[in-house]
Amino acid sequence: MILPGCEPAPEDLLVNHFVIEEGEHYASPRLAETLQSSRLIFEATFDATSWYVFEDRGFQDSKNKLLGFSDCNSTHHENSARFAWQWYNNRLEIYAYCYVNGERLEKFVGTVEQYETNRYEIEVRRDQYVFRLGKERQVVMPRGNTCDKGLYYMLWPYFGGTLPAPHDVHIAISIKR
Amino acid sequence: MKAHFLLLSFLLFGLIAKGQGVVVQGQSECTVAGSQHGATIQFESRTLWGLGIFYQAELGNGHETYIPKDTFLGMLVQAPLATAKRISFFAMLRAGFVNENFVVLVPGLETRVHISPRFGTAFGMSMRMGYAAVSGKLFVKVF
């Protein structure tokens, strides 16, 4: 059997519109999925709701999580790799955000514009994660001592840090299959 | 890992193999990322509980040959929900590895239609990559 009509779904049908409601950390819809390849590639678009200013400026550099995965059979606070974002210095900053054997590591990747769709990629290598933003910006992070064969569960958008979303935040994400 | 998988397979198959049937299936599955093709071999009890192993892959286009891509290899458990003479409904759970390293669990439902006592076709729905996937199968009861 060939299922001749079966083509990859059009990309515009595969966009997930995540909303983190005011006062919440977790985004809806809540999804459950596992990573199925050594490369997580997706496109993400922020809109004007990505702007926020906390009264307590000490929380302004808390990283909000965009998308990523926990590493092989690890929880996300043990070994994981995610893109993170924050509104800081009046710009939307993107970070590589990892837990490596329980230690949190962050590295600035670049800035993006609101309403601009950007390509993000995390490549899992034996000892490294390679974060790519667009075609030019790349950051390499160490990978912890984990297995290779196992469960890699996806980590979805999350606001915070400590403080919840000060208003509804909208993020459109399209994972490349 | 492969040795453990094979050993576990033989042990589990041995438990249910006495007086049971063997079913071989060819299958195609339409996922959000495209179609995959493969085969399943499974033991089935008289009450149609089943345990099997499967392999499927997308046929990626090499330059002059088709090469397997996003291979999905693992085990399945089949539980009968309702059965009649020619048609049966099953709940399925597939568990295995995609691209060698990545554990995947796939729940699904399947409708099987017997064309003859030995041959038949089946249609399934499952969740793959966060989206619904549909599958079609042709099966033969070997014994």
PDB file of C-alpha atoms in Angstrom:
ATOM      1  CA  MET A   1       0.000   0.000   0.000  1.00  0.00           C
ATOM      2  CA  ILE A   2       1.352   3.365  -0.888  1.00  0.00           C
ATOM      3  CA  LEU A   3      -1.162   5.920   0.458  1.00  0.00           C
ATOM      4  CA  PRO A   4      -0.418   8.083  -2.589  1.00  0.00           C
ATOM      5  CA  GLY A   5      -2.297  11.086  -1.238  1.00  0.00           C
ATOM      6  CA  CYS A   6      -0.105  11.318   1.826  1.00  0.00           C
ATOM      7  CA  GLU A   7       2.108  14.370   1.627  1.00  0.00           C
ATOM      8  CA  PRO A   8       3.724  16.306   4.449  1.00  0.00           C
ATOM      9  CA  ALA A   9       1.158  18.708   5.877  1.00  0.00           C
ATOM     10  CA  PRO A  10       1.394  22.341   4.699  1.00  0.00           C
ATOM     11  CA  GLU A  11       3.524  24.324   7.124  1.00  0.00           C
ATOM     12  CA  ASP A  12       0.904  26.974   7.788  1.00  0.00           C
ATOM     13  CA  LEU A  13      -1.347  24.248   9.206  1.00  0.00           C
ATOM     14  CA  LEU A  14       1.290  23.247  11.709  1.00  0.00           C
ATOM     15  CA  VAL A  15       1.625  26.553  13.525  1.00  0.00           C
ATOM     16  CA  ASN A  16       0.819  26.357  17.214  1.00  0.00           C
ATOM     17  CA  HIS A  17      -0.448  29.613  18.660  1.00  0.00           C
ATOM     18  CA  PHE A  18       0.574  29.569  22.289  1.00  0.00           C
ATOM     19  CA  VAL A  19      -0.934  31.943  24.821  1.00  0.00           C
ATOM     20  CA  ILE A  20       0.450  32.520  28.286  1.00  0.00           C
ATOM     21  CA  GLU A  21      -2.386  34.188  30.110  1.00  0.00           C
ATOM     22  CA  GLU A  22      -1.886  37.029  32.552  1.00  0.00           C
ATOM     23  CA  GLY A  23      -0.857  35.670  35.921  1.00  0.00           C
ATOM     24  CA  GLU A  24       0.180  32.298  34.484  1.00  0.00           C
ATOM     25  CA  HIS A  25       3.509  30.615  33.823  1.00  0.00           C
ATOM     26  CA  TYR A  26       2.417  27.808  31.517  1.00  0.00           C
ATOM     27  CA  ALA A  27       1.240  28.321  27.972  1.00  0.00           C
ATOM     28  CA  SER A  28      -1.854  26.852  26.477  1.00  0.00           C
ATOM     29  CA  PRO A  29      -2.463  24.635  24.671  1.00  0.00           C
ATOM     30  CA  ARG A  30      -0.619  22.182  26.885  1.00  0.00           C
ATOM     31  CA  LEU A  31       1.009  19.614  24.646  1.00  0.00           C
ATOM     32  CA  ALA A  32       2.816  16.338  25.214  1.00  0.00           C
ATOM     33  CA  GLU A  33       5.376  15.245  22.677  1.00  0.00           C
ATOM     34  CA  THR A  34       8.826  13.766  22.485  1.00  0.00           C
ATOM     35  CA  LEU A  35      11.812  14.737  20.413  1.00  0.00           C
ATOM     36  CA  GLN A  36      12.347  12.324  17.524  1.00  0.00           C
ATOM     37  CA  SER A  37      15.489  13.592  15.904  1.00  0.00           C
ATOM     38  CA  SER A  38      18.876  14.984  16.873  1.00  0.00           C
ATOM     39  CA  ARG A  39      17.793  18.373  15.528  1.00  0.00           C
ATOM     40  CA  LEU A  40      14.915  20.415  16.848  1.00  0.00           C
ATOM     41  CA  ILE A  41      14.086  22.987  14.196  1.00  0.00           C
ATOM     42  CA  PHE A  42      11.254  25.456  14.485  1.00  0.00           C
ATOM     43  CA  GLU A  43      10.093  28.908  13.514  1.00  0.00           C
ATOM     44  CA  ALA A  44       8.761  31.312  16.111  1.00  0.00           C
ATOM     45  CA  THR A  45       7.063  34.684  15.906  1.00  0.00           C
ATOM     46  CA  PHE A  46       6.576  37.081  18.791  1.00  0.00           C
ATOM     47  CA  ASP A  47       4.060  39.904  18.659  1.00  0.00           C
ATOM     48  CA  ALA A  48       3.691  43.115  20.672  1.00  0.00           C
ATOM     49  CA  THR A  49       2.774  41.133  23.772  1.00  0.00           C
ATOM     50  CA  SER A  50       6.434  40.161  24.173  1.00  0.00           C
ATOM     51  CA  TRP A  51       7.023  43.654  25.608  1.00  0.00           C
ATOM     52  CA  TYR A  52       6.773  43.841  29.376  1.00  0.00           C
ATOM     53  CA  VAL A  53       8.320  45.825  32.203  1.00  0.00           C
ATOM     54  CA  PHE A  54       8.254  44.605  35.776  1.00  0.00           C
ATOM     55  CA  GLU A  55       7.926  47.125  38.585  1.00  0.00           C
ATOM     56  CA  ASP A  56      10.741  45.325  40.315  1.00  0.00           C
ATOM     57  CA  ARG A  57      13.453  45.684  37.665  1.00  0.00           C
ATOM     58  CA  GLY A  58      15.462  42.964  39.369  1.00  0.00           C
ATOM     59  CA  PHE A  59      13.208  40.403  37.682  1.00  0.00           C
ATOM     60  CA  GLN A  60      13.548  41.912  34.212  1.00  0.00           C
ATOM     61  CA  ASP A  61      16.397  39.596  33.244  1.00  0.00           C
ATOM     62  CA  SER A  62      14.516  36.429  34.183  1.00  0.00           C
ATOM     63  CA  LYS A  63      14.530  34.121  31.217  1.00  0.00           C
ATOM     64  CA  ASN A  64      11.225  33.025  29.713  1.00  0.00           C
ATOM     65  CA  LYS A  65      11.382  29.681  27.991  1.00  0.00           C
ATOM     66  CA  LEU A  66      10.561  29.372  24.325  1.00  0.00           C
ATOM     67  CA  LEU A  67      11.019  25.762  23.220  1.00  0.00           C
ATOM     68  CA  GLY A  68      13.396  22.887  23.770  1.00  0.00           C
ATOM     69  CA  PHE A  69      13.652  19.442  25.286  1.00  0.00           C
ATOM     70  CA  SER A  70      14.887  17.502  28.263  1.00  0.00           C
ATOM     71  CA  ASP A  71      17.867  15.351  27.428  1.00  0.00           C
ATOM     72  CA  CYS A  72      17.936  11.577  27.378  1.00  0.00           C
ATOM     73  CA  ASN A  73      15.976  10.198  30.362  1.00  0.00           C
ATOM     74  CA  SER A  74      16.712  13.353  32.357  1.00  0.00           C
ATOM     75  CA  THR A  75      14.334  15.806  33.938  1.00  0.00           C
ATOM     76  CA  HIS A  76      14.596  19.325  32.608  1.00  0.00           C
ATOM     77  CA  HIS A  77      16.363  20.571  35.738  1.00  0.00           C
ATOM     78  CA  GLU A  78      19.045  17.921  35.297  1.00  0.00           C
ATOM     79  CA  ASN A  79      19.865  18.034  31.601  1.00  0.00           C
ATOM     80  CA  SER A  80      17.943  20.029  29.044  1.00  0.00           C
ATOM     81  CA  ALA A  81      18.367  22.480  26.211  1.00  0.00           C
ATOM     82  CA  ARG A  82      15.976  25.309  25.414  1.00  0.00           C
ATOM     83  CA  PHE A  83      15.812  28.644  23.725  1.00  0.00           C
ATOM     84  CA  ALA A  84      14.812  31.377  26.162  1.00  0.00           C
ATOM     85  CA  TRP A  85      13.790  34.989  25.711  1.00  0.00           C
ATOM     86  CA  GLN A  86      13.413  38.211  27.672  1.00  0.00           C
ATOM     87  CA  TRP A  87      12.460  41.805  27.036  1.00  0.00           C
ATOM     88  CA  TYR A  88      15.538  43.666  28.224  1.00  0.00           C
ATOM     89  CA  ASN A  89      17.269  46.895  27.276  1.00  0.00           C
ATOM     90  CA  ASN A  90      14.205  47.683  25.184  1.00  0.00           C
ATOM     91  CA  ARG A  91      14.785  44.744  22.868  1.00  0.00           C
ATOM     92  CA  LEU A  92      13.730  41.126  22.568  1.00  0.00           C
ATOM     93  CA  GLU A  93      16.727  38.996  23.468  1.00  0.00           C
ATOM     94  CA  ILE A  94      17.152  35.302  22.704  1.00  0.00           C
ATOM     95  CA  TYR A  95      19.298  33.037  24.848  1.00  0.00           C
ATOM     96  CA  ALA A  96      20.544  29.479  24.838  1.00  0.00           C
ATOM     97  CA  TYR A  97      19.350  28.076  28.152  1.00  0.00           C
ATOM     98  CA  CYS A  98      20.581  24.709  29.393  1.00  0.00           C
ATOM     99  CA  TYR A  99      20.813  22.553  32.444  1.00  0.00           C
ATOM    100  CA  VAL A 100      24.000  20.513  32.395  1.00  0.00           C
ATOM    101  CA  ASN A 101      24.194  17.902  35.148  1.00  0.00           C
ATOM    102  CA  GLY A 102      21.971  20.113  37.271  1.00  0.00           C
ATOM    103  CA  GLU A 103      23.882  23.326  36.629  1.00  0.00           C
ATOM    104  CA  ARG A 104      22.068  26.103  34.791  1.00  0.00           C
ATOM    105  CA  LEU A 105      23.925  27.733  31.915  1.00  0.00           C
ATOM    106  CA  GLU A 106      22.801  30.681  29.781  1.00  0.00           C
ATOM    107  CA  LYS A 107      24.391  32.347  26.797  1.00  0.00           C
ATOM    108  CA  PHE A 108      23.175  35.249  24.701  1.00  0.00           C
ATOM    109  CA  VAL A 109      22.399  34.273  21.102  1.00  0.00           C
ATOM    110  CA  GLY A 110      20.930  37.409  19.545  1.00  0.00           C
ATOM    111  CA  THR A 111      17.963  39.713  19.291  1.00  0.00           C
ATOM    112  CA  VAL A 112      14.832  39.378  17.192  1.00  0.00           C
ATOM    113  CA  GLU A 113      12.087  41.759  16.191  1.00  0.00           C
ATOM    114  CA  GLN A 114       8.427  41.572  17.068  1.00  0.00           C
ATOM    115  CA  TYR A 115       6.262  40.209  14.220  1.00  0.00           C
ATOM    116  CA  GLU A 116       9.359  38.771  12.562  1.00  0.00           C
ATOM    117  CA  THR A 117       9.449  35.012  11.969  1.00  0.00           C
ATOM    118  CA  ASN A 118      12.803  33.500  12.812  1.00  0.00           C
ATOM    119  CA  ARG A 119      14.262  30.039  12.416  1.00  0.00           C
ATOM    120  CA  TYR A 120      15.620  28.359  15.539  1.00  0.00           C
ATOM    121  CA  GLU A 121      17.592  25.140  15.740  1.00  0.00           C
ATOM    122  CA  ILE A 122      19.058  23.042  18.541  1.00  0.00           C
ATOM    123  CA  GLU A 123      21.363  20.260  17.412  1.00  0.00           C
ATOM    124  CA  VAL A 124      22.249  17.493  19.859  1.00  0.00           C
ATOM    125  CA  ARG A 125      25.843  16.374  19.539  1.00  0.00           C
ATOM    126  CA  ARG A 126      27.707  13.875  21.690  1.00  0.00           C
ATOM    127  CA  ASP A 127      29.125  16.482  24.080  1.00  0.00           C
ATOM    128  CA  GLN A 128      27.472  19.683  22.910  1.00  0.00           C
ATOM    129  CA  TYR A 129      24.282  21.449  22.039  1.00  0.00           C
ATOM    130  CA  VAL A 130      24.526  23.771  19.063  1.00  0.00           C
ATOM    131  CA  PHE A 131      22.000  26.608  19.108  1.00  0.00           C
ATOM    132  CA  ARG A 132      21.348  28.408  15.840  1.00  0.00           C
ATOM    133  CA  LEU A 133      19.233  31.491  15.339  1.00  0.00           C
ATOM    134  CA  GLY A 134      18.691  32.228  11.686  1.00  0.00           C
ATOM    135  CA  LYS A 135      21.586  31.325   9.431  1.00  0.00           C
ATOM    136  CA  GLU A 136      24.284  33.405  11.028  1.00  0.00           C
ATOM    137  CA  ARG A 137      24.051  33.317  14.796  1.00  0.00           C
ATOM    138  CA  GLN A 138      25.323  30.186  16.514  1.00  0.00           C
ATOM    139  CA  VAL A 139      26.150  29.337  20.128  1.00  0.00           C
ATOM    140  CA  VAL A 140      27.655  26.109  21.430  1.00  0.00           C
ATOM    141  CA  MET A 141      26.823  24.860  24.915  1.00  0.00           C
ATOM    142  CA  PRO A 142      28.192  21.838  26.767  1.00  0.00           C
ATOM    143  CA  ARG A 143      26.028  18.746  27.123  1.00  0.00           C
ATOM    144  CA  GLY A 144      25.889  16.779  30.355  1.00  0.00           C
ATOM    145  CA  ASN A 145      26.682  13.151  30.898  1.00  0.00           C
ATOM    146  CA  THR A 146      23.527  11.551  29.625  1.00  0.00           C
ATOM    147  CA  CYS A 147      22.599   8.487  27.680  1.00  0.00           C
ATOM    148  CA  ASP A 148      21.912   8.483  23.946  1.00  0.00           C
ATOM    149  CA  LYS A 149      18.961   6.107  23.715  1.00  0.00           C
ATOM    150  CA  GLY A 150      15.967   7.179  25.726  1.00  0.00           C
ATOM    151  CA  LEU A 151      13.147   9.595  26.277  1.00  0.00           C
ATOM    152  CA  TYR A 152      13.628  13.220  25.279  1.00  0.00           C
ATOM    153  CA  TYR A 153      10.468  15.072  26.207  1.00  0.00           C
ATOM    154  CA  MET A 154       9.632  18.414  24.698  1.00  0.00           C
ATOM    155  CA  LEU A 155       9.556  21.567  26.813  1.00  0.00           C
ATOM    156  CA  TRP A 156       6.998  24.139  25.740  1.00  0.00           C
ATOM    157  CA  PRO A 157       6.717  27.918  26.237  1.00  0.00           C
ATOM    158  CA  TYR A 158       6.823  28.990  29.872  1.00  0.00           C
ATOM    159  CA  PHE A 159       6.848  32.504  31.315  1.00  0.00           C
ATOM    160  CA  GLY A 160       9.416  32.996  34.082  1.00  0.00           C
ATOM    161  CA  GLY A 161      11.495  32.851  36.120  1.00  0.00           C
ATOM    162  CA  THR A 162       9.802  33.782  39.268  1.00  0.00           C
ATOM    163  CA  LEU A 163       7.079  36.148  38.168  1.00  0.00           C
ATOM    164  CA  PRO A 164       4.152  35.092  35.995  1.00  0.00           C
ATOM    165  CA  ALA A 165       3.136  36.844  32.796  1.00  0.00           C
ATOM    166  CA  PRO A 166       2.084  40.462  33.506  1.00  0.00           C
ATOM    167  CA  HIS A 167      -0.363  40.278  30.598  1.00  0.00           C
ATOM    168  CA  ASP A 168      -1.363  37.755  27.954  1.00  0.00           C
ATOM    169  CA  VAL A 169       1.647  36.768  25.857  1.00  0.00           C
ATOM    170  CA  HIS A 170       1.232  35.303  22.363  1.00  0.00           C
ATOM    171  CA  ILE A 171       3.859  33.215  20.583  1.00  0.00           C
ATOM    172  CA  ALA A 172       3.400  31.377  17.286  1.00  0.00           C
ATOM    173  CA  ILE A 173       5.615  28.316  16.862  1.00  0.00           C
ATOM    174  CA  SER A 174       5.912  25.957  13.929  1.00  0.00           C
ATOM    175  CA  ILE A 175       8.052  22.865  14.438  1.00  0.00           C
ATOM    176  CA  LYS A 176       9.696  21.534  11.295  1.00  0.00           C
ATOM    177  CA  ARG A 177       9.020  17.825  10.942  1.00  0.00           C
TER     178      ARG A 177
ATOM    179  CA  MET B   1      20.096  -2.366  23.894  1.00  0.00           C
ATOM    180  CA  LYS B   2      19.335  -4.459  20.796  1.00  0.00           C
ATOM    181  CA  ALA B   3      20.223  -7.649  22.699  1.00  0.00           C
ATOM    182  CA  HIS B   4      17.865  -6.683  25.530  1.00  0.00           C
ATOM    183  CA  PHE B   5      15.149  -5.888  23.038  1.00  0.00           C
ATOM    184  CA  LEU B   6      15.510  -9.235  21.293  1.00  0.00           C
ATOM    185  CA  LEU B   7      15.684 -11.176  24.558  1.00  0.00           C
ATOM    186  CA  LEU B   8      12.589  -9.444  25.918  1.00  0.00           C
ATOM    187  CA  SER B   9      10.803 -10.072  22.639  1.00  0.00           C
ATOM    188  CA  PHE B  10      11.531 -13.795  22.724  1.00  0.00           C
ATOM    189  CA  LEU B  11      10.489 -14.080  26.370  1.00  0.00           C
ATOM    190  CA  LEU B  12       7.224 -12.259  25.873  1.00  0.00           C
ATOM    191  CA  PHE B  13       6.474 -14.043  22.639  1.00  0.00           C
ATOM    192  CA  GLY B  14       7.206 -17.372  24.291  1.00  0.00           C
ATOM    193  CA  LEU B  15       4.637 -16.683  26.977  1.00  0.00           C
ATOM    194  CA  ILE B  16       1.816 -16.203  24.546  1.00  0.00           C
ATOM    195  CA  ALA B  17       2.911 -18.292  21.621  1.00  0.00           C
ATOM    196  CA  LYS B  18       1.409 -21.597  22.730  1.00  0.00           C
ATOM    197  CA  GLY B  19      -1.508 -22.394  20.497  1.00  0.00           C
ATOM    198  CA  GLN B  20      -1.672 -18.902  19.100  1.00  0.00           C
ATOM    199  CA  GLY B  21      -1.605 -17.436  15.641  1.00  0.00           C
ATOM    200  CA  VAL B  22       1.075 -15.495  13.836  1.00  0.00           C
ATOM    201  CA  VAL B  23       0.047 -12.489  11.788  1.00  0.00           C
ATOM    202  CA  VAL B  24       2.280 -10.762   9.251  1.00  0.00           C
ATOM    203  CA  GLN B  25       1.304  -7.294   8.081  1.00  0.00           C
ATOM    204  CA  GLY B  26       2.467  -4.806   5.496  1.00  0.00           C
ATOM    205  CA  GLN B  27       1.586  -1.269   6.431  1.00  0.00           C
ATOM    206  CA  SER B  28       1.699   2.346   5.395  1.00  0.00           C
ATOM    207  CA  GLU B  29       1.178   5.205   7.778  1.00  0.00           C
ATOM    208  CA  CYS B  30       0.403   8.764   6.828  1.00  0.00           C
ATOM    209  CA  THR B  31       1.864  11.161   9.390  1.00  0.00           C
ATOM    210  CA  VAL B  32       2.109  14.906   9.539  1.00  0.00           C
ATOM    211  CA  ALA B  33       5.642  14.583   8.155  1.00  0.00           C
ATOM    212  CA  GLY B  34       4.721  12.310   5.252  1.00  0.00           C
ATOM    213  CA  SER B  35       4.194   8.613   4.678  1.00  0.00           C
ATOM    214  CA  GLN B  36       6.064   5.717   6.205  1.00  0.00           C
ATOM    215  CA  HIS B  37       6.015   2.098   5.092  1.00  0.00           C
ATOM    216  CA  GLY B  38       6.939  -1.081   6.872  1.00  0.00           C
ATOM    217  CA  ALA B  39       5.946  -4.428   8.304  1.00  0.00           C
ATOM    218  CA  THR B  40       4.779  -6.044  11.525  1.00  0.00           C
ATOM    219  CA  ILE B  41       4.934  -9.582  12.798  1.00  0.00           C
ATOM    220  CA  GLN B  42       2.855 -10.416  15.810  1.00  0.00           C
ATOM    221  CA  PHE B  43       1.540 -13.270  17.872  1.00  0.00           C
ATOM    222  CA  GLU B  44      -2.145 -13.280  18.549  1.00  0.00           C
ATOM    223  CA  SER B  45      -4.068 -15.168  21.180  1.00  0.00           C
ATOM    224  CA  ARG B  46      -7.450 -16.771  20.569  1.00  0.00           C
ATOM    225  CA  THR B  47      -9.027 -13.757  22.230  1.00  0.00           C
ATOM    226  CA  LEU B  48      -7.102 -11.509  19.799  1.00  0.00           C
ATOM    227  CA  TRP B  49      -4.728 -10.021  22.303  1.00  0.00           C
ATOM    228  CA  GLY B  50      -1.522  -9.458  20.388  1.00  0.00           C
ATOM    229  CA  LEU B  51       2.132  -8.727  20.870  1.00  0.00           C
ATOM    230  CA  GLY B  52       4.466  -7.965  18.028  1.00  0.00           C
ATOM    231  CA  ILE B  53       7.434  -6.140  16.622  1.00  0.00           C
ATOM    232  CA  PHE B  54       7.380  -3.666  13.783  1.00  0.00           C
ATOM    233  CA  TYR B  55       9.642  -1.649  11.549  1.00  0.00           C
ATOM    234  CA  GLN B  56       8.670   1.283   9.395  1.00  0.00           C
ATOM    235  CA  ALA B  57      10.447   4.147   7.708  1.00  0.00           C
ATOM    236  CA  GLU B  58       9.980   6.983   5.318  1.00  0.00           C
ATOM    237  CA  LEU B  59      11.526   6.292   1.960  1.00  0.00           C
ATOM    238  CA  GLY B  60      13.784   9.295   1.579  1.00  0.00           C
ATOM    239  CA  ASN B  61      15.041  10.065  -1.871  1.00  0.00           C
ATOM    240  CA  GLY B  62      18.706   9.231  -2.322  1.00  0.00           C
ATOM    241  CA  HIS B  63      20.119  10.166  -5.699  1.00  0.00           C
ATOM    242  CA  GLU B  64      19.262   6.937  -7.460  1.00  0.00           C
ATOM    243  CA  THR B  65      17.832   4.855  -4.640  1.00  0.00           C
ATOM    244  CA  TYR B  66      15.329   5.250  -1.864  1.00  0.00           C
ATOM    245  CA  ILE B  67      16.943   5.225   1.545  1.00  0.00           C
ATOM    246  CA  PRO B  68      15.102   4.667   4.839  1.00  0.00           C
ATOM    247  CA  LYS B  69      14.601   7.857   6.802  1.00  0.00           C
ATOM    248  CA  ASP B  70      13.181   8.471  10.294  1.00  0.00           C
ATOM    249  CA  THR B  71      13.088   4.745  10.985  1.00  0.00           C
ATOM    250  CA  PHE B  72      10.647   3.648  13.674  1.00  0.00           C
ATOM    251  CA  LEU B  73      11.369   0.257  15.237  1.00  0.00           C
ATOM    252  CA  GLY B  74       9.707  -1.255  18.252  1.00  0.00           C
ATOM    253  CA  MET B  75       7.067  -3.403  19.878  1.00  0.00           C
ATOM    254  CA  LEU B  76       3.302  -3.231  19.888  1.00  0.00           C
ATOM    255  CA  VAL B  77       0.570  -4.467  22.156  1.00  0.00           C
ATOM    256  CA  GLN B  78      -2.908  -5.015  20.778  1.00  0.00           C
ATOM    257  CA  ALA B  79      -6.038  -5.232  22.919  1.00  0.00           C
ATOM    258  CA  PRO B  80      -9.401  -6.216  21.431  1.00  0.00           C
ATOM    259  CA  LEU B  81     -12.220  -3.774  22.106  1.00  0.00           C
ATOM    260  CA  ALA B  82     -14.988  -5.489  20.141  1.00  0.00           C
ATOM    261  CA  THR B  83     -14.925  -8.444  17.798  1.00  0.00           C
ATOM    262  CA  ALA B  84     -17.345  -9.991  15.334  1.00  0.00           C
ATOM    263  CA  LYS B  85     -16.987 -12.597  12.638  1.00  0.00           C
ATOM    264  CA  ARG B  86     -15.454 -10.340   9.989  1.00  0.00           C
ATOM    265  CA  ILE B  87     -14.680  -7.099  11.753  1.00  0.00           C
ATOM    266  CA  SER B  88     -12.716  -6.318  14.904  1.00  0.00           C
ATOM    267  CA  PHE B  89     -11.752  -3.178  16.775  1.00  0.00           C
ATOM    268  CA  PHE B  90      -8.532  -2.859  18.681  1.00  0.00           C
ATOM    269  CA  ALA B  91      -6.659  -0.487  20.934  1.00  0.00           C
ATOM    270  CA  MET B  92      -2.963  -0.400  20.115  1.00  0.00           C
ATOM    271  CA  LEU B  93       0.112   0.829  21.859  1.00  0.00           C
ATOM    272  CA  ARG B  94       3.363   1.021  19.937  1.00  0.00           C
ATOM    273  CA  ALA B  95       6.599   1.743  21.730  1.00  0.00           C
ATOM    274  CA  GLY B  96       9.989   1.980  20.140  1.00  0.00           C
ATOM    275  CA  PHE B  97      12.814   4.074  18.881  1.00  0.00           C
ATOM    276  CA  VAL B  98      12.728   6.678  16.142  1.00  0.00           C
ATOM    277  CA  ASN B  99      16.066   7.470  14.525  1.00  0.00           C
ATOM    278  CA  GLU B 100      17.702   4.837  16.752  1.00  0.00           C
ATOM    279  CA  ASN B 101      17.883   6.963  19.907  1.00  0.00           C
ATOM    280  CA  PHE B 102      14.531   8.570  20.554  1.00  0.00           C
ATOM    281  CA  VAL B 103      11.895   6.710  22.562  1.00  0.00           C
ATOM    282  CA  VAL B 104       8.378   7.176  21.257  1.00  0.00           C
ATOM    283  CA  LEU B 105       5.019   5.938  22.558  1.00  0.00           C
ATOM    284  CA  VAL B 106       2.170   5.852  20.066  1.00  0.00           C
ATOM    285  CA  PRO B 107      -1.388   5.075  21.215  1.00  0.00           C
ATOM    286  CA  GLY B 108      -3.923   4.216  18.561  1.00  0.00           C
ATOM    287  CA  LEU B 109      -7.098   2.503  17.448  1.00  0.00           C
ATOM    288  CA  GLU B 110      -7.489   0.014  14.631  1.00  0.00           C
ATOM    289  CA  THR B 111     -10.334  -1.547  12.684  1.00  0.00           C
ATOM    290  CA  ARG B 112      -9.620  -4.897  11.078  1.00  0.00           C
ATOM    291  CA  VAL B 113     -11.751  -6.391   8.312  1.00  0.00           C
ATOM    292  CA  HIS B 114     -11.328 -10.018   7.323  1.00  0.00           C
ATOM    293  CA  ILE B 115     -11.558 -10.596   3.589  1.00  0.00           C
ATOM    294  CA  SER B 116     -11.061 -14.327   4.089  1.00  0.00           C
ATOM    295  CA  PRO B 117     -10.135 -16.445   7.124  1.00  0.00           C
ATOM    296  CA  ARG B 118      -6.451 -15.780   6.432  1.00  0.00           C
ATOM    297  CA  PHE B 119      -6.351 -12.438   4.668  1.00  0.00           C
ATOM    298  CA  GLY B 120      -7.646  -9.039   5.559  1.00  0.00           C
ATOM    299  CA  THR B 121      -7.116  -5.336   5.765  1.00  0.00           C
ATOM    300  CA  ALA B 122      -6.939  -2.903   8.636  1.00  0.00           C
ATOM    301  CA  PHE B 123      -7.236   0.846   9.112  1.00  0.00           C
ATOM    302  CA  GLY B 124      -5.824   2.684  12.044  1.00  0.00           C
ATOM    303  CA  MET B 125      -5.621   6.069  13.680  1.00  0.00           C
ATOM    304  CA  SER B 126      -2.923   7.101  16.093  1.00  0.00           C
ATOM    305  CA  MET B 127      -1.035  10.081  17.480  1.00  0.00           C
ATOM    306  CA  ARG B 128       2.355  10.659  15.886  1.00  0.00           C
ATOM    307  CA  MET B 129       4.471  13.779  16.412  1.00  0.00           C
ATOM    308  CA  GLY B 130       1.609  15.471  18.215  1.00  0.00           C
ATOM    309  CA  TYR B 131      -0.844  15.062  15.360  1.00  0.00           C
ATOM    310  CA  ALA B 132      -3.270  12.414  14.165  1.00  0.00           C
ATOM    311  CA  ALA B 133      -1.864   9.832  11.786  1.00  0.00           C
ATOM    312  CA  VAL B 134      -3.776   7.298   9.718  1.00  0.00           C
ATOM    313  CA  SER B 135      -2.570   3.922   8.587  1.00  0.00           C
ATOM    314  CA  GLY B 136      -3.582   1.146   6.238  1.00  0.00           C
ATOM    315  CA  LYS B 137      -2.502  -2.477   6.475  1.00  0.00           C
ATOM    316  CA  LEU B 138      -2.774  -5.752   4.629  1.00  0.00           C
ATOM    317  CA  PHE B 139      -2.360  -8.811   6.796  1.00  0.00           C
ATOM    318  CA  VAL B 140      -2.092 -12.535   6.459  1.00  0.00           C
ATOM    319  CA  LYS B 141      -2.498 -15.071   9.233  1.00  0.00           C
ATOM    320  CA  VAL B 142       0.455 -17.356   8.687  1.00  0.00           C
ATOM    321  CA  PHE B 143      -0.811 -20.039  11.080  1.00  0.00           C
TER     322      PHE B 143
END
